[in-house]
Amino acid sequence: MDFDLTEDQRMIQDSVERLMADRYTFELRQKYRREAEGWSRAVWRKYAELGLLALPFDQQDGGLSGTPVETMIVMESFGRALALEPFFGTIILAGGILRHGAGAAQREAIIPRIVAGEMTLALAHHEREARYARDHVAVTAKRSGDGWILQGRKDLVLQGDSVDRLIVSARTAGATQDADGVGLFLVDARAQGVSRHGYPTQDGLRAATVTLDSVHASTADVVGHPAQGLSILARVFDEATAAICAEAVGAMAALHALTVDYLKQREQFGVKIGSFQALQHRAVDMFMSLEQARSMALFATMMVSSSNAAERGRAMSAAKVQIGRSGRYIGEQAIQLHGGIGMTMEYKAGHYFKRLTMLDILLGDSEHHLGELAAGGGLFQDE
Amino acid sequence: MDFDLTEDQRMIQDSVERLMADRYTFELRQKYRREAEGWSRAVWRKYAELGLLALPFDQQDGGLSGTPVETMIVMESFGRALALEPFFGTIILAGGILRHGAGAAQREAIIPRIVAGEMTLALAHHEREARYARDHVAVTAKRSGDGWILQGRKDLVLQGDSVDRLIVSARTAGATQDADGVGLFLVDARAQGVSRHGYPTQDGLRAATVTLDSVHASTADVVGHPAQGLSILARVFDEATAAICAEAVGAMAALHALTVDYLKQREQFGVKIGSFQALQHRAVDMFMSLEQARSMALFATMMVSSSNAAERGRAMSAAKVQIGRSGRYIGEQAIQLHGGIGMTMEYKAGHYFKRLTMLDILLGDSEHHLGELAAGGGLFQDE
Amino acid sequence: MDLRFTPEEIAFRDEVRSFIRAALPASIRHKMVEGRDLSRDDVVAWQRILNRRGWSVANWPKEWGGTGWGPIQQYIFMEEIQMAPAPRPLAYGVFMVGPVIIAFGSEAQKRRFLPRIANLDDWWCQGFSEPAAGSDLAALKTTARRDGGEYVVNGQKTWTTYAQYADWVFCLVRTDPAAKKQRGISFLLIDMKSKGVVVRPIETIDGGHEINEIFFDDVRVPADNLVGEENKGWDYAKFLLGSERTNIARVGVSKERIRRIKELAARVQVRGRPLLDDDIFRRKLASLEVELKALEITQLRVVAAERNRAGRGTPDPASSILKIKGSEIQQATAELLLQVVGPQAMPYGLGDDIGGALAFGELWEMTAAPTYYNWRKISIYGGSNEIQKNIVARSILGL
Amino acid sequence: MDLRFTPEEIAFRDEVRSFIRAALPASIRHKMVEGRDLSRDDVVAWQRILNRRGWSVANWPKEWGGTGWGPIQQYIFMEEIQMAPAPRPLAYGVFMVGPVIIAFGSEAQKRRFLPRIANLDDWWCQGFSEPAAGSDLAALKTTARRDGGEYVVNGQKTWTTYAQYADWVFCLVRTDPAAKKQRGISFLLIDMKSKGVVVRPIETIDGGHEINEIFFDDVRVPADNLVGEENKGWDYAKFLLGSERTNIARVGVSKERIRRIKELAARVQVRGRPLLDDDIFRRKLASLEVELKALEITQLRVVAAERNRAGRGTPDPASSILKIKGSEIQQATAELLLQVVGPQAMPYGLGDDIGGALAFGELWEMTAAPTYYNWRKISIYGGSNEIQKNIVARSILGL
């Protein structure tokens, strides 16, 4: 058992932290947010230069064969900085599908361009009626000649209005929540029949509703078996859960530090408010909640490589429960301890709070995952 | 809307509070607890003298026709004093069954003796397998000539080892949890075939397991219709719930006051511990929890007269949820704020804590009642 | 002791309820139900409807247009407003500066301002907080220097709700810089159109614009606009902060929210079943209902006790409990509604500028997160919950 | 970074587990599982079994019978003890006075006391707290006046666990009455059989007898029993309080409790279905498991970090978090077990004197409430959770 980073991991951590310190001050972030795409192309190129976009991909595909620990390091830094770029959608979600499902030709065509920072992707899977059900796919893919015709609507496609390419889940057979019969299709975001409505999300990022009207996909655009997409997605969602747990921990840690600093500086009744014992204890409660969340993000990082899907799923649900709860508690208390200033968009605390709230919702909130965990028989099963 | 006590009610409150202040110091209570029956016959006579044992009974039966408000006043005082006598079992439970179910001859034979302090009763209804289900009755009553033969075992009969008479619920027809087919039988506690095993309970009171082996009951011993006992019991359990809510509030209020006093007296690090803001805020949280509980005890007192059984039941469940939660919170925090001394039997705080814990369990704990309330569609239904 | 409303009280409630039901414009009600912002015109229109009925300043003495209702009627009225749901009469005028002018203002001030407050001809805002004087109001720095028949005001106020709509602001200003803390503060009424008054909007985390900073740069205010005596403003401010006791817990708001949550949870499907049928959800809701019912009774106990406290200037310290519990429950309803909405809460759309978001969801879904964010303020403003606990510890528990 | 145990660590765990499974007397295990009190003989017997295996003082240097295990092995060992469940080696000797004697005692003291501690030939208890010196230990009043080759001790200690079984007590005593607070305190070993030592039992709210008062009335103690230097006792006490870091969170205890809760909840029927199948109960349990897993990882992080801290005298302030969270979770398991038992928890029965109660229920039912009561102590002793939060606020957050 060993919690130390390797020399290489520490170097990655140092370089990404340095990049974010330089390029992601609160003021710069506000600027990026107002750019047309809602994020910074310039920073994206920096990620590429640092190799961050190559991290999880295999060396033979042009990647760096990084482990979940490297992903955790990067996501935590992004969480601290409240990064806006489509790293999660491109590298973790779409990238994960390519890693676990794509054939050699597909990988060769796409991954080098991702790694070079030339192509961004989004996963178009969620549908409005799905809520948190991951197997809900009503969009259809019907055979047509030796290709497929996609029809239907996808929602909450992260940064779907600015990415270059989509991976669309669509039903090739069966009913809406069947375990089999879902395929994954690579679709050009500007292809005929694809229309995208972008909008901001509550945390200052962007998403889109994507309508597919008789969109053609060739056989070469199918990722993996056209009826077995859900098993690829299940794996990728587990990895994505571990990743956003790390991101949330980064945001919580930064928000907690910001709050403690505020307690040390703000004066009331002639003394620093950090001298009030009730506020000190609150800050300690937040710290404990943060450390519990950090531990569960580590747990998720460790378990995400498990080949036992049930065990892996339970671990991700457990982590998401803790992350959701800690994020909510730390977010709410940070605003409370800041008072009025915490309620304003001019100050960073509120942005963390908003992001943490959305990270709870993303991939299933803590209530949902507690239900999944309980239904699966709980966490401690084999000890 | 009016929260003021009437002149008469204030007089009752004054006299019972005075009695308890005189006769129920912590030291005297410890003495009563060590008496053979686990409570004080002398104090019981005082209750009779003050008319407390007559309160809820009809004037025509020799009672005082008191309302639930009078019961609340008395129970709250008993809660403050941690009274040990079988008031709840005799007056609220068994007395309630007599009030709602007994015929004129039964009332005439028993109620005057209760009022005079000459007879105590217990309700023998709970069975080990019932848990919190109130309709669980496996003890049987079989016809025999013009009477009945009772057979089976009753558990947790409050003060069942010292009372004079039992009211036993027994199944005259149907299966164990049927809504119909339960009768209520008056049985002399020393009757042939009745054996009682008394034991202390966790809060310093007493209870008994009662075994009925071919116990004979005559037709005159049946209270109400021999198949409709559960509807009487339902009404009585609602009244009993309101009563123990008031008792719990009395215990919480006394425990809270004791804790605040301790904070004002105990010194650490050269100052009163009540000067620490974190402890002040905890005392405030306890106070809020107490006031919420007090409000729900008032609510229960108000609603217990409702003739709408469903509405009444929801109100009692809601009250019991709040009482259970407040009692637990106040009890645990009182011990925590006292530190070591709170853990000892030599000091009063722990006794309140223990009693509050048992009052949560009695008649269904807060988890149970929350489930009942949720299953019944919640509290706010007609507004 | 009878905890039920009397037949007279029930008749009164029914009268209020029927009136509101008939008179409240549907568009306003819909905005309230869906958690959207009201326009200035919405608030004005509704208050004038109430004023025509004689109910816009129900809490004032009859002489100035009040109703003469007792505490219980006041409570019932406000609960019905909240449950409708309708906006309440603008608090800064009706519950804050109005009562101060009535108690301490000159006859001229009364005649000039009170009718216009009642009819919302003048929109008032509150100039108390400053960047370095939030919970610690006595640390305020804005000065008003006497210069002939005028005061010259310099300084800055902040967290001023609806300053962008306001015609007037009532301010605490320091008139004696030598005096310590609470002394040397005066209560001044300032026309927002005065030269030197600048309002800067503050965007809040829900994306809305409710609050502002106000800057005063050599603003000249006629001395007639001083309320009461110079340097006694602290007393008037304390009176003001204690004067709105009627429904600090906002039980009606939470009741309306719970009703709304039930309505929406019956509509939202989880794996083909309404969320409202889910056992765990029902228990969560029931648990909140228990707390709300307890709070309602606690609130009614305080209201009933008001009768025995009438005339006392200081607020019942139990109000602090109502403030704390009330805020917690309102915040819990916002959190629960967010849970009901689920992933559909993610798109952001503000006012009419909802862009592509409406292609995705419905308005009520899009307001869930902003309301959750916005309502965090409830445990901060008007004396944070921590300050309220200090008050209870001192005034009730004697710690 | 690899958060899993290495194959060597797993092999070690299996070795420990097999040994305990084979060597732990069934009667002791049953008492632990059912929450009954162990007798003095039980504790002694088990420690001697461990001592024969060379594991009773695993944390000590090899020279004095220790194992040379690293922090992770120590942790694994203790977790296995807790999960068995087995009693751990008597802490007052093994984790408290033993390490102090090893670090600061004379050669004679080491040779005299250490082997007897390892084999539990001497049962030690701790004489630190006094009625007016609980969390504020430095306020202690018990005096030791030097008189020739002896100290004469007068005063009172309290909350002394198992003083009724003890052969020896290690005490903090005031040797310099003129010195302030922490100064002037010495660390003295006192034979419980000395004339003038009186033990008075304190009954706790669970009805048990674990704690006591000890009165010292002119008790004469050979000066050889002073540990280290006179008036330096405070340093030794700080060392002692910081020396047991291995499993302050008691994760293994909570794991064992959760396993037990599942076992019993599968047995308890609610309306004909096992309680364990109830959705709400399962979620409650799962929720606790999440917190416990998080705590386990947090604990392991601290243990792993010990390697980098080795030799430092002061405890990692993160230990305070482990203490707080660990106590909350242990208490939550006790509360949940009480809920599982339900009304059957009401009868009271102590030890063999369970009177008629056994006619009603089973032992495991009757111990649920006493355990719930008794475990409230976990957030009080060893520095209350409030004190721990003060430590974290100061040492980690710099507040």
PDB file of C-alpha atoms in Angstrom, chain D residues 214-312:
ATOM      1  CA  ILE D 214      -9.196   6.553  43.140  1.00  0.00           C
ATOM      2  CA  PHE D 215      -8.470   8.366  46.395  1.00  0.00           C
ATOM      3  CA  PHE D 216      -4.924   8.788  47.652  1.00  0.00           C
ATOM      4  CA  ASP D 217      -4.540   9.505  51.342  1.00  0.00           C
ATOM      5  CA  ASP D 218      -0.905   9.912  52.401  1.00  0.00           C
ATOM      6  CA  VAL D 219       0.141   7.139  50.094  1.00  0.00           C
ATOM      7  CA  ARG D 220       3.872   6.544  50.293  1.00  0.00           C
ATOM      8  CA  VAL D 221       5.539   5.767  46.974  1.00  0.00           C
ATOM      9  CA  PRO D 222       9.242   4.880  46.642  1.00  0.00           C
ATOM     10  CA  ALA D 223      11.108   7.618  44.758  1.00  0.00           C
ATOM     11  CA  ASP D 224      12.371   4.875  42.412  1.00  0.00           C
ATOM     12  CA  ASN D 225       8.867   4.854  40.938  1.00  0.00           C
ATOM     13  CA  LEU D 226       9.312   8.296  39.470  1.00  0.00           C
ATOM     14  CA  VAL D 227       9.602   8.054  35.674  1.00  0.00           C
ATOM     15  CA  GLY D 228      12.239  10.289  34.141  1.00  0.00           C
ATOM     16  CA  GLU D 229      12.874  13.614  35.794  1.00  0.00           C
ATOM     17  CA  GLU D 230      10.832  15.295  38.447  1.00  0.00           C
ATOM     18  CA  ASN D 231       8.528  18.054  37.123  1.00  0.00           C
ATOM     19  CA  LYS D 232       8.786  16.813  33.530  1.00  0.00           C
ATOM     20  CA  GLY D 233       5.694  14.629  33.666  1.00  0.00           C
ATOM     21  CA  TRP D 234       3.762  16.840  31.276  1.00  0.00           C
ATOM     22  CA  ASP D 235       6.150  16.027  28.449  1.00  0.00           C
ATOM     23  CA  TYR D 236       5.814  12.317  29.109  1.00  0.00           C
ATOM     24  CA  ALA D 237       2.023  12.616  29.209  1.00  0.00           C
ATOM     25  CA  LYS D 238       2.018  14.381  25.836  1.00  0.00           C
ATOM     26  CA  PHE D 239       4.250  11.651  24.445  1.00  0.00           C
ATOM     27  CA  LEU D 240       1.869   9.042  25.813  1.00  0.00           C
ATOM     28  CA  LEU D 241      -1.266  10.664  24.409  1.00  0.00           C
ATOM     29  CA  GLY D 242       0.372  10.859  20.998  1.00  0.00           C
ATOM     30  CA  SER D 243       1.888   7.410  20.982  1.00  0.00           C
ATOM     31  CA  GLU D 244      -1.107   5.345  19.956  1.00  0.00           C
ATOM     32  CA  ARG D 245      -1.754   6.249  16.374  1.00  0.00           C
ATOM     33  CA  THR D 246      -2.229   2.849  14.866  1.00  0.00           C
ATOM     34  CA  ASN D 247      -5.964   2.661  14.680  1.00  0.00           C
ATOM     35  CA  ILE D 248      -7.503   5.539  16.489  1.00  0.00           C
ATOM     36  CA  ALA D 249     -10.449   5.416  14.058  1.00  0.00           C
ATOM     37  CA  ARG D 250     -11.213   1.821  15.062  1.00  0.00           C
ATOM     38  CA  VAL D 251     -12.286   0.982  11.541  1.00  0.00           C
ATOM     39  CA  GLY D 252     -12.144  -2.741  12.282  1.00  0.00           C
ATOM     40  CA  VAL D 253     -14.578  -2.334  15.164  1.00  0.00           C
ATOM     41  CA  SER D 254     -17.097  -0.577  12.929  1.00  0.00           C
ATOM     42  CA  LYS D 255     -16.616  -3.161  10.181  1.00  0.00           C
ATOM     43  CA  GLU D 256     -17.349  -5.915  12.647  1.00  0.00           C
ATOM     44  CA  ARG D 257     -20.416  -4.039  13.891  1.00  0.00           C
ATOM     45  CA  ILE D 258     -21.734  -3.604  10.361  1.00  0.00           C
ATOM     46  CA  ARG D 259     -21.255  -7.270   9.664  1.00  0.00           C
ATOM     47  CA  ARG D 260     -23.131  -8.008  12.872  1.00  0.00           C
ATOM     48  CA  ILE D 261     -25.938  -5.595  11.981  1.00  0.00           C
ATOM     49  CA  LYS D 262     -26.378  -7.305   8.628  1.00  0.00           C
ATOM     50  CA  GLU D 263     -26.459 -10.706  10.300  1.00  0.00           C
ATOM     51  CA  LEU D 264     -29.115  -9.614  12.767  1.00  0.00           C
ATOM     52  CA  ALA D 265     -31.139  -7.580  10.285  1.00  0.00           C
ATOM     53  CA  ALA D 266     -31.381 -10.710   8.165  1.00  0.00           C
ATOM     54  CA  ARG D 267     -32.842 -12.490  11.185  1.00  0.00           C
ATOM     55  CA  VAL D 268     -35.278  -9.806  12.382  1.00  0.00           C
ATOM     56  CA  GLN D 269     -38.632 -10.010  10.639  1.00  0.00           C
ATOM     57  CA  VAL D 270     -40.789  -6.977   9.889  1.00  0.00           C
ATOM     58  CA  ARG D 271     -44.237  -8.011   8.754  1.00  0.00           C
ATOM     59  CA  GLY D 272     -42.896 -11.283   7.516  1.00  0.00           C
ATOM     60  CA  ARG D 273     -39.874  -9.920   5.643  1.00  0.00           C
ATOM     61  CA  PRO D 274     -36.293  -9.695   6.878  1.00  0.00           C
ATOM     62  CA  LEU D 275     -35.454  -6.130   7.885  1.00  0.00           C
ATOM     63  CA  LEU D 276     -32.340  -6.438   5.722  1.00  0.00           C
ATOM     64  CA  ASP D 277     -34.551  -6.562   2.623  1.00  0.00           C
ATOM     65  CA  ASP D 278     -36.156  -3.234   3.444  1.00  0.00           C
ATOM     66  CA  ASP D 279     -35.037  -0.550   0.980  1.00  0.00           C
ATOM     67  CA  ILE D 280     -34.848   2.192   3.528  1.00  0.00           C
ATOM     68  CA  PHE D 281     -32.829   0.120   5.933  1.00  0.00           C
ATOM     69  CA  ARG D 282     -30.447  -0.921   3.163  1.00  0.00           C
ATOM     70  CA  ARG D 283     -29.849   2.682   2.179  1.00  0.00           C
ATOM     71  CA  LYS D 284     -29.159   3.664   5.736  1.00  0.00           C
ATOM     72  CA  LEU D 285     -26.673   0.849   6.013  1.00  0.00           C
ATOM     73  CA  ALA D 286     -25.077   1.641   2.656  1.00  0.00           C
ATOM     74  CA  SER D 287     -24.757   5.251   3.691  1.00  0.00           C
ATOM     75  CA  LEU D 288     -22.836   4.221   6.785  1.00  0.00           C
ATOM     76  CA  GLU D 289     -20.655   1.915   4.711  1.00  0.00           C
ATOM     77  CA  VAL D 290     -19.688   4.792   2.439  1.00  0.00           C
ATOM     78  CA  GLU D 291     -18.606   6.874   5.392  1.00  0.00           C
ATOM     79  CA  LEU D 292     -16.701   3.967   6.867  1.00  0.00           C
ATOM     80  CA  LYS D 293     -14.902   3.214   3.615  1.00  0.00           C
ATOM     81  CA  ALA D 294     -13.898   6.859   3.347  1.00  0.00           C
ATOM     82  CA  LEU D 295     -12.647   6.786   6.916  1.00  0.00           C
ATOM     83  CA  GLU D 296     -10.711   3.593   6.256  1.00  0.00           C
ATOM     84  CA  ILE D 297      -8.871   5.211   3.356  1.00  0.00           C
ATOM     85  CA  THR D 298      -8.288   8.351   5.411  1.00  0.00           C
ATOM     86  CA  GLN D 299      -6.878   6.181   8.185  1.00  0.00           C
ATOM     87  CA  LEU D 300      -4.631   4.340   5.735  1.00  0.00           C
ATOM     88  CA  ARG D 301      -3.372   7.637   4.359  1.00  0.00           C
ATOM     89  CA  VAL D 302      -2.330   8.659   7.842  1.00  0.00           C
ATOM     90  CA  VAL D 303      -0.755   5.267   8.511  1.00  0.00           C
ATOM     91  CA  ALA D 304       1.189   5.404   5.253  1.00  0.00           C
ATOM     92  CA  ALA D 305       2.331   8.916   6.097  1.00  0.00           C
ATOM     93  CA  GLU D 306       3.672   7.632   9.445  1.00  0.00           C
ATOM     94  CA  ARG D 307       6.629   6.247   7.554  1.00  0.00           C
ATOM     95  CA  ASN D 308       7.634   9.769   6.682  1.00  0.00           C
ATOM     96  CA  ARG D 309       7.020  10.987  10.204  1.00  0.00           C
ATOM     97  CA  ALA D 310       8.812   8.221  12.071  1.00  0.00           C
ATOM     98  CA  GLY D 311      10.577   9.428  15.168  1.00  0.00           C
ATOM     99  CA  ARG D 312       8.606  12.627  15.554  1.00  0.00           C
TER     100      ARG D 312
END
